Short mmCIF file of C-alpha atoms and ligand atoms in Angstrom, two decimals:
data_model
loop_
_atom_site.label_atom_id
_atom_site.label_comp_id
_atom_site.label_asym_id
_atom_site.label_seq_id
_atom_site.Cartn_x
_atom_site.Cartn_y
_atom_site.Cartn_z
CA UNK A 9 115.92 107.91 87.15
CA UNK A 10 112.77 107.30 88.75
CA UNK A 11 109.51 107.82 87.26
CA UNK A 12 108.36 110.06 90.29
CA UNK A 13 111.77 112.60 89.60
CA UNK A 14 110.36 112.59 85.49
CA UNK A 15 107.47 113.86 86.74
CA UNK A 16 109.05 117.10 88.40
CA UNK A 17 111.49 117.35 85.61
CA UNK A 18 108.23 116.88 82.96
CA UNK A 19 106.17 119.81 84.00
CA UNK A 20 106.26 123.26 84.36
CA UNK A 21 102.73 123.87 85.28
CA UNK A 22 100.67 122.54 88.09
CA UNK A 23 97.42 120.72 87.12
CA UNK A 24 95.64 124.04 88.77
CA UNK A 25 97.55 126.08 86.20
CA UNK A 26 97.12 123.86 83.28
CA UNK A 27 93.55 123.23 84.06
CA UNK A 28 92.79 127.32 83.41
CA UNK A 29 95.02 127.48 80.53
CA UNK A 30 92.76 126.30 78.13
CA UNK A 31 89.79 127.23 75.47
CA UNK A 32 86.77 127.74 76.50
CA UNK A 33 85.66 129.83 73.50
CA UNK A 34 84.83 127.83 70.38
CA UNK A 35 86.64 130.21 67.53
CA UNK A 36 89.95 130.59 70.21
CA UNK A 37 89.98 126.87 69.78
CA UNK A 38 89.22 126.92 65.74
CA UNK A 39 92.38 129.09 65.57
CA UNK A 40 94.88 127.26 68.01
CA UNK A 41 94.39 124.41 65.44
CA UNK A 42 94.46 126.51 62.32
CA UNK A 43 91.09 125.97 61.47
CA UNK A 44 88.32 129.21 60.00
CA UNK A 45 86.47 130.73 63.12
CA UNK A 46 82.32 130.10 62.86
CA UNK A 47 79.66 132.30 64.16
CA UNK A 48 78.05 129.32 66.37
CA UNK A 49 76.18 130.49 68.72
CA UNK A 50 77.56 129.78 72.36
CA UNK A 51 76.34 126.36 73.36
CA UNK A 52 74.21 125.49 76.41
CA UNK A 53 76.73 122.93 77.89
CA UNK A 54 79.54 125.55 77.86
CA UNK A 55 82.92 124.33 75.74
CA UNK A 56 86.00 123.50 77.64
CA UNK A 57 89.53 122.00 77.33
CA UNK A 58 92.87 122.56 77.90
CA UNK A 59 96.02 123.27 75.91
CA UNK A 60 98.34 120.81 76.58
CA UNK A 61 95.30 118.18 75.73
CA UNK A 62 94.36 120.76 72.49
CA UNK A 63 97.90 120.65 71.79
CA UNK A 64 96.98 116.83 70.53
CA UNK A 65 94.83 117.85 67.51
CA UNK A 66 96.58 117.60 64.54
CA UNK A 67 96.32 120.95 62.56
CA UNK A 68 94.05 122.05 59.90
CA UNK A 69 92.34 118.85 60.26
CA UNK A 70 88.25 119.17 61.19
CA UNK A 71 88.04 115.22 61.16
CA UNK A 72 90.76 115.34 64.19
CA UNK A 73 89.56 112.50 66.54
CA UNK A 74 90.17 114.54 69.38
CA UNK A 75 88.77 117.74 67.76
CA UNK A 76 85.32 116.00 67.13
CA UNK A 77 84.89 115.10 70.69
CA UNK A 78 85.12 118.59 72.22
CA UNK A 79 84.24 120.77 69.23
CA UNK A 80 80.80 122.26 69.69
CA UNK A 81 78.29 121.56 66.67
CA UNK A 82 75.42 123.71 65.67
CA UNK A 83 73.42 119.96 65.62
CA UNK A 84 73.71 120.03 69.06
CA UNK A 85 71.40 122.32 70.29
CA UNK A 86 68.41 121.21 68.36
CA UNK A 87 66.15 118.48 69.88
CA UNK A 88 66.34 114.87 68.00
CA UNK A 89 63.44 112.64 68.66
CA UNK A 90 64.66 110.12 70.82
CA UNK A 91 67.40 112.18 72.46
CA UNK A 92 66.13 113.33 76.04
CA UNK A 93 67.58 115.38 79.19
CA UNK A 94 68.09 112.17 81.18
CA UNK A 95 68.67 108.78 79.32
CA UNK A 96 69.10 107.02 82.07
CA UNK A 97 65.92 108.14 84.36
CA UNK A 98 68.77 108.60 86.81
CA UNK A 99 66.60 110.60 89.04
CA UNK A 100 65.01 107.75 90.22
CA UNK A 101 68.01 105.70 91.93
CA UNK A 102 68.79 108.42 93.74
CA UNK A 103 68.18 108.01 97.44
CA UNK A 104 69.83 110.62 98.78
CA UNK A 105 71.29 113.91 97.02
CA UNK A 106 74.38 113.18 95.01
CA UNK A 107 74.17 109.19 95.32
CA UNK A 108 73.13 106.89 92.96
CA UNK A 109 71.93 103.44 94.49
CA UNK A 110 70.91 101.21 90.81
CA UNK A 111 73.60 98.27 90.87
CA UNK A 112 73.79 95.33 93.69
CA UNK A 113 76.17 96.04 96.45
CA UNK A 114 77.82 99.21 94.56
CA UNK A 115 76.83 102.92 94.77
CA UNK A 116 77.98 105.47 92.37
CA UNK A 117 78.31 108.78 93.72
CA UNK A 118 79.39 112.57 92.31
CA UNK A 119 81.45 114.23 95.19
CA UNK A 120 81.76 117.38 92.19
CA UNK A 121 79.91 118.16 88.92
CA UNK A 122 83.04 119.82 87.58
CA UNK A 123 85.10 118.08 84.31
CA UNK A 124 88.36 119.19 83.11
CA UNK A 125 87.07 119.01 79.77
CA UNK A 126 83.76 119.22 78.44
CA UNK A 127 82.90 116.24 76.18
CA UNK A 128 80.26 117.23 73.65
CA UNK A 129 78.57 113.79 73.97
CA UNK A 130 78.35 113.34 77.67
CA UNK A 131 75.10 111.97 79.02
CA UNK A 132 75.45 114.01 81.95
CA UNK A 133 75.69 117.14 80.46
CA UNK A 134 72.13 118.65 81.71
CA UNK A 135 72.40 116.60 85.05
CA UNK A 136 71.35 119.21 87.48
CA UNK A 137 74.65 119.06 89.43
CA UNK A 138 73.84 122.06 91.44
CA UNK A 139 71.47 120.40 93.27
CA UNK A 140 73.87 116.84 93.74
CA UNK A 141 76.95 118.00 94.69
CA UNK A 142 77.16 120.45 97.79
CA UNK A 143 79.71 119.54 100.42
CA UNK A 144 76.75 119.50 102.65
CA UNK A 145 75.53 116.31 100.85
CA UNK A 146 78.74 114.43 102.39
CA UNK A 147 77.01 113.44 105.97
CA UNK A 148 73.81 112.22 104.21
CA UNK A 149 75.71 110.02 101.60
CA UNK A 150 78.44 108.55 104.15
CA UNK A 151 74.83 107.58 106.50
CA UNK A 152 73.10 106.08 103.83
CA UNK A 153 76.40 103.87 102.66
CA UNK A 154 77.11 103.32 106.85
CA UNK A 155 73.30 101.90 107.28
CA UNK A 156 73.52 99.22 104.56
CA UNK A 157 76.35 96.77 104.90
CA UNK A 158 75.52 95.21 101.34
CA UNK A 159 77.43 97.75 99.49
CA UNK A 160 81.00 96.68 99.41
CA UNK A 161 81.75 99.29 96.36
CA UNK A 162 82.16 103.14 96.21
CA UNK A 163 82.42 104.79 92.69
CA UNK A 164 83.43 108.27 93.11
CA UNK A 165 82.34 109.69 89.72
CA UNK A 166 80.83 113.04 88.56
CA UNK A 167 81.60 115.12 87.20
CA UNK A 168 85.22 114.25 87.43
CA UNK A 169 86.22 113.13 90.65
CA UNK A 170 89.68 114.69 90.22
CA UNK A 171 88.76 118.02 89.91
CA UNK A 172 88.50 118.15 93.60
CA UNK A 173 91.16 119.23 95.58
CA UNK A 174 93.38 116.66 96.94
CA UNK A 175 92.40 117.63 100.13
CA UNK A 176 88.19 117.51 99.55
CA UNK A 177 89.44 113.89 97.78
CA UNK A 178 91.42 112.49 100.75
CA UNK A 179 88.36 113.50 103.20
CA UNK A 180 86.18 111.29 100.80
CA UNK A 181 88.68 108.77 101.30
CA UNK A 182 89.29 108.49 104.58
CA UNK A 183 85.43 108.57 105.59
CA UNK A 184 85.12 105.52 102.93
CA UNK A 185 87.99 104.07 104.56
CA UNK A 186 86.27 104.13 108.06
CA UNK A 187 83.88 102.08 106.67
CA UNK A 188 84.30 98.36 107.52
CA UNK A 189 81.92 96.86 105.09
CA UNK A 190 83.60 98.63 101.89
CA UNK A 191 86.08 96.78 100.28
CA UNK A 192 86.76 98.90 97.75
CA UNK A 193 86.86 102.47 96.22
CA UNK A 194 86.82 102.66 92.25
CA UNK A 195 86.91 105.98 90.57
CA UNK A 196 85.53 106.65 87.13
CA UNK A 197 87.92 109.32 85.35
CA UNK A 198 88.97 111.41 82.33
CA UNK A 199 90.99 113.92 84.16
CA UNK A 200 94.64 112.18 83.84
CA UNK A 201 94.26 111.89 79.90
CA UNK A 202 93.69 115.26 79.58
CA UNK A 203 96.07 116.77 81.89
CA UNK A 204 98.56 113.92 83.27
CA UNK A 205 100.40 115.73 85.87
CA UNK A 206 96.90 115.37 87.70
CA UNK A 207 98.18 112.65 89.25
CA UNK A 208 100.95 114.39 90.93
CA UNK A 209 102.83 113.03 93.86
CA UNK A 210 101.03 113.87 96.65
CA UNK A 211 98.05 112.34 95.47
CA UNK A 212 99.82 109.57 94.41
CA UNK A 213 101.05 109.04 97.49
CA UNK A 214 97.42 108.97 99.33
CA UNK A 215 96.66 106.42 96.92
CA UNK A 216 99.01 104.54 97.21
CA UNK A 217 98.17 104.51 101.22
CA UNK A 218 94.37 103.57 100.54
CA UNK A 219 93.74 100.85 102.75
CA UNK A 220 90.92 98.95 100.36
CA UNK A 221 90.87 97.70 97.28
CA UNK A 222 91.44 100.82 94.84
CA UNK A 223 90.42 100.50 90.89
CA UNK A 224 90.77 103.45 88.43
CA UNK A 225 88.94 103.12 85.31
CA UNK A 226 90.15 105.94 82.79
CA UNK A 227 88.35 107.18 80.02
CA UNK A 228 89.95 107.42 76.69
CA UNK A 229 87.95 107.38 73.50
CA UNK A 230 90.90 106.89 71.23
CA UNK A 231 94.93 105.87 70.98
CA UNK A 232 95.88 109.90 69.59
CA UNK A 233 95.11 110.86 73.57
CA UNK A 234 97.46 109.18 75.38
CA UNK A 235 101.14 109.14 75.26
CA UNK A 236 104.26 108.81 77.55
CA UNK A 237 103.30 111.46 79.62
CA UNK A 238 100.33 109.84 81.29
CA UNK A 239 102.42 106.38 81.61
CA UNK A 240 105.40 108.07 83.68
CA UNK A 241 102.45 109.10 85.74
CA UNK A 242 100.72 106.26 86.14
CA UNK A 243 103.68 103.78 86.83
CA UNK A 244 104.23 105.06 90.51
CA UNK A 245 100.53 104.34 90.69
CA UNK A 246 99.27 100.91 93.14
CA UNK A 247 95.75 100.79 91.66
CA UNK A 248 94.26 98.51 89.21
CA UNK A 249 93.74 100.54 85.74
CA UNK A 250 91.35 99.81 83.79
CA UNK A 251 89.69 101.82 80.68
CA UNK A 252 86.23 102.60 79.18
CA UNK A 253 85.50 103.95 76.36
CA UNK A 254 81.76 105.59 74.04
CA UNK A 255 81.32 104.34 71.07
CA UNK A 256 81.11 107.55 68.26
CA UNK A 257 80.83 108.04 65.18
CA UNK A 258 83.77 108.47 62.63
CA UNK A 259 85.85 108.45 66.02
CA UNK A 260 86.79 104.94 67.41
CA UNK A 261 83.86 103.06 65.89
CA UNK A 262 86.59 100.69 63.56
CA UNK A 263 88.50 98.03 64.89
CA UNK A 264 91.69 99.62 63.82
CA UNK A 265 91.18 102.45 66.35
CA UNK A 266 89.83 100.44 69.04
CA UNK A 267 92.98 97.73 68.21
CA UNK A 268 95.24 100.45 68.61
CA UNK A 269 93.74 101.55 71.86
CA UNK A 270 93.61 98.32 73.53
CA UNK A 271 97.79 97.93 72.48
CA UNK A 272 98.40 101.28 73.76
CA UNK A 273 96.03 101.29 77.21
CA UNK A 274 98.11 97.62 77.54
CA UNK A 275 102.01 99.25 77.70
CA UNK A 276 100.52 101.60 80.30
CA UNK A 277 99.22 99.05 82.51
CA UNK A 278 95.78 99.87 81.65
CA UNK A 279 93.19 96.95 81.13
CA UNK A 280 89.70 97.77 78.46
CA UNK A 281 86.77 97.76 80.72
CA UNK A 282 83.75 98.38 79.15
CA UNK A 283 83.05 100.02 75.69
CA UNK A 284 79.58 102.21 75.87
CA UNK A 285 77.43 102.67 73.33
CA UNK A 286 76.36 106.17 73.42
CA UNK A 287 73.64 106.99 75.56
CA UNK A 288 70.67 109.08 73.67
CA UNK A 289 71.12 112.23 75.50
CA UNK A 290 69.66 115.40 73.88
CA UNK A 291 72.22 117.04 71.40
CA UNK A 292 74.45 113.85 71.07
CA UNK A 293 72.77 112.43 67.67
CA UNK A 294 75.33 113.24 65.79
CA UNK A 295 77.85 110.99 67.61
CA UNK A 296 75.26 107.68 66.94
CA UNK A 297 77.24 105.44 65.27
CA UNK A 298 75.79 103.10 62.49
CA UNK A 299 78.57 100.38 62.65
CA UNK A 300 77.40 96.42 62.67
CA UNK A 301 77.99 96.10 66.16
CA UNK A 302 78.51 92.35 65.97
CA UNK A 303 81.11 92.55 62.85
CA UNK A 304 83.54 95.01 64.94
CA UNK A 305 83.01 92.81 68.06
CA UNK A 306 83.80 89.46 65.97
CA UNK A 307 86.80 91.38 64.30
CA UNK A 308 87.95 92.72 68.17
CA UNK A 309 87.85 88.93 69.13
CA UNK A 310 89.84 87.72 66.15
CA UNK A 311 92.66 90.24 66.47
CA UNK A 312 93.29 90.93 70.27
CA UNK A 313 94.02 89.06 73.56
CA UNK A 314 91.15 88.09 74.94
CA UNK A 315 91.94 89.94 77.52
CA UNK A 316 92.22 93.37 75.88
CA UNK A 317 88.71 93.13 74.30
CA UNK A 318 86.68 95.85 75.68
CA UNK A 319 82.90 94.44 76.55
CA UNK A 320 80.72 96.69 74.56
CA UNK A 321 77.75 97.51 76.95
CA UNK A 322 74.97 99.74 76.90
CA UNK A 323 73.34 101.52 79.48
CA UNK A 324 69.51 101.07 80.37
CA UNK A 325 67.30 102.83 82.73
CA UNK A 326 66.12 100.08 84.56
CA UNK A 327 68.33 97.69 84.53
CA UNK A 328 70.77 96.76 87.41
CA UNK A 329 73.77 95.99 85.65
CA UNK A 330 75.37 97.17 82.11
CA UNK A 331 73.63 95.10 79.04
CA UNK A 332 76.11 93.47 76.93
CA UNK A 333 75.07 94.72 73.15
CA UNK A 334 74.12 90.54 72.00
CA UNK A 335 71.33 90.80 74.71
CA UNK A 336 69.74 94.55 73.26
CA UNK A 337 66.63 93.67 71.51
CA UNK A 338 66.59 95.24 68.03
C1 PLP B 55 77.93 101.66 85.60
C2 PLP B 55 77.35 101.86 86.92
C3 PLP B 55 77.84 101.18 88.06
C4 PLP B 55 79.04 100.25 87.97
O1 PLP B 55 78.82 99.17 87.16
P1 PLP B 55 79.96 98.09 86.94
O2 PLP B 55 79.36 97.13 86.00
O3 PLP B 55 80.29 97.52 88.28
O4 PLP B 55 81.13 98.82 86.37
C5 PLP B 55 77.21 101.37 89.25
N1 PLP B 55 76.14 102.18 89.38
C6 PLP B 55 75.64 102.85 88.32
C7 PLP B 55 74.45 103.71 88.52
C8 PLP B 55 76.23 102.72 87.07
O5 PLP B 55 75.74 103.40 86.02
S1 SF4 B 56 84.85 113.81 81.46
FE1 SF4 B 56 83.09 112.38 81.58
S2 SF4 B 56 81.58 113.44 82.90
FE2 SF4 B 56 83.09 114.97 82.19
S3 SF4 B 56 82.23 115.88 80.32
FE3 SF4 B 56 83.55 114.17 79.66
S4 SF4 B 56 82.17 112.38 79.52
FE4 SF4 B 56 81.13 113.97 80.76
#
């Protein structure tokens, strides 16, 4: 059978359906994994995932490694000294509304602010993505990427770039496409780990007919959230898979985990990219991990591929291109 019938035989829900069937209440979520309810206030950055992803946790269990990254914490609401609003001074690349202009001959921008899930240490998670986002952006951010023939990349990002519609995507697409000096359209997302069927087949199918160079770098913190489900979807798929990853805390910061990972991405298809080290944004302290970066690098190199070492990078404000962690001062 092919993996495009599995898909229709798989699923019962749409991704629209599956996306609303989910938690967005802290102590509904404390209960679907058998764990006491708190009285936590509601958090700012509002909590959010859905059950067949929640249906990964294992029971009972508050050091889940999926738990931990979507769980709210009453930490996380208190101001750390060093943890800010916006890490990466983003505001100031921005040269147009919902565009991001920092890197050589690639522009990152966020066609949607919306996530499928709500990762507790994301560094956009007080990005003012009201004001980036509007439709009505579209015309000013195809000009600017029209009137500068040095950009031969598009990163549709967000946000989640697959929370859009397939119909709002494919409009993105086919302006990009229009474009001659783009070579290729990358997008940066978490959306088909968290709810596979995502990538269902009529997007597939307008991928598949993208007439540049198409990369899709997933996000997946650690080997517990993937499984067969998101390789039967992504085997139909033409574009080059790659992976990235944030560094936390208790999470995936041992070379077991990220060993595992690599293995697993690999039967997928799905090549490590880069492996972040969390960005300081304000209620993420907790997620800081205190590992000797070069001892888990040195043990990555001695037991993988070379090829399925992630490059552990960090993000800085100012500079044009991710810093590998050997060249961070101390
Ligand atoms: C990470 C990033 C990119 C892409 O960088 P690559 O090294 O090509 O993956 C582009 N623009 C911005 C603003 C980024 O943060
Ligand atoms: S999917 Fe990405 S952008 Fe969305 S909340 Fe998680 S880390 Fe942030």
């Amino acid at each position: 059978m092919t993996a495009q019938a599995n898909i229709h035989l798989i699923h019962t829900q749409d991704w629209q359906e599956a996306l609303q069937d989910g938690f967005a209440d802290v102590n509904a979520l404390l209960e679907f994994v058998d764990l006491p309810k708190t009285d936590l206030p509601a958090p700012t950055f509002s909590q959010k995932i859905p059950r067949i992803f929640a249906q990964k946790i294992t029971k009972g269990d508050w050091h889940d490694p999926i738990l931990r990254q979507f769980l709210p914490t009453e930490h996380e609401d208190v101001p750390q000294t060093g943890y800010v609003l916006d890490p990466l001074a983003e505001r100031a690349h921005s040269p147009v509304p919902g565009l991001l202009h920092k890197y050589k001959g690639r522009v990152l921008i966020t066609p949607t602010g919306a996530c499928a899930v709500h990762c507790r240490y994301c560094f956009r998670r007080h990005y003012d993505y009201s004001s980036h986002t509007k439709q009505s952006h579209m015309a000013a951010i195809l000009d600017y990427i029209r009137a500068d023939s040095s950009i031969f990349e598009v990163i549709l990002s967000g946000g989640d770039p697959l929370s859009l519609s397939n119909a709002r995507l494919s409009k993105w697409l086919d302006a990009l496409e229009d474009i001659d000096h783009i070579s290729t359209i990358r997008m940066h997302t978490r959306t088909p780990v968290v709810l596979p069927m995502r990538l269902d087949a009529s997007l597939q199918a307008r991928l598949n007919a993208c007439t540049k160079s198409l990369v899709m770098v997933l996000h997946t913190n650690h080997p517990n959230e993937v499984d067969d489900t998101l390789k039967i979807h992504l085997e139909p798929l033409k574009a080059h898979l790659l992976n990235q990853s944030v560094l936390l805390k208790g999470i995936n910061d041992d070379a077991d985990t990220l060993v595992a990972l690599s293995y697993k991405l690999f039967k997928m298809g799905v090549m490590p990219y880069y492996l972040h080290m969390l960005d300081k944004v304000q209620g993420s302290a907790h997620f800081q991990s205190d590992v000797d970066l070069d001892a888990l690098y040195q043990a990555l190199l001695e037991r993988l591929p070379g090829y399925l070492v992630p490059k552990i990078v960090q993000e800085l404000p100012f500079v044009a291109n991710k810093t590998p962690f050997f060249y961070l001062a101390d």
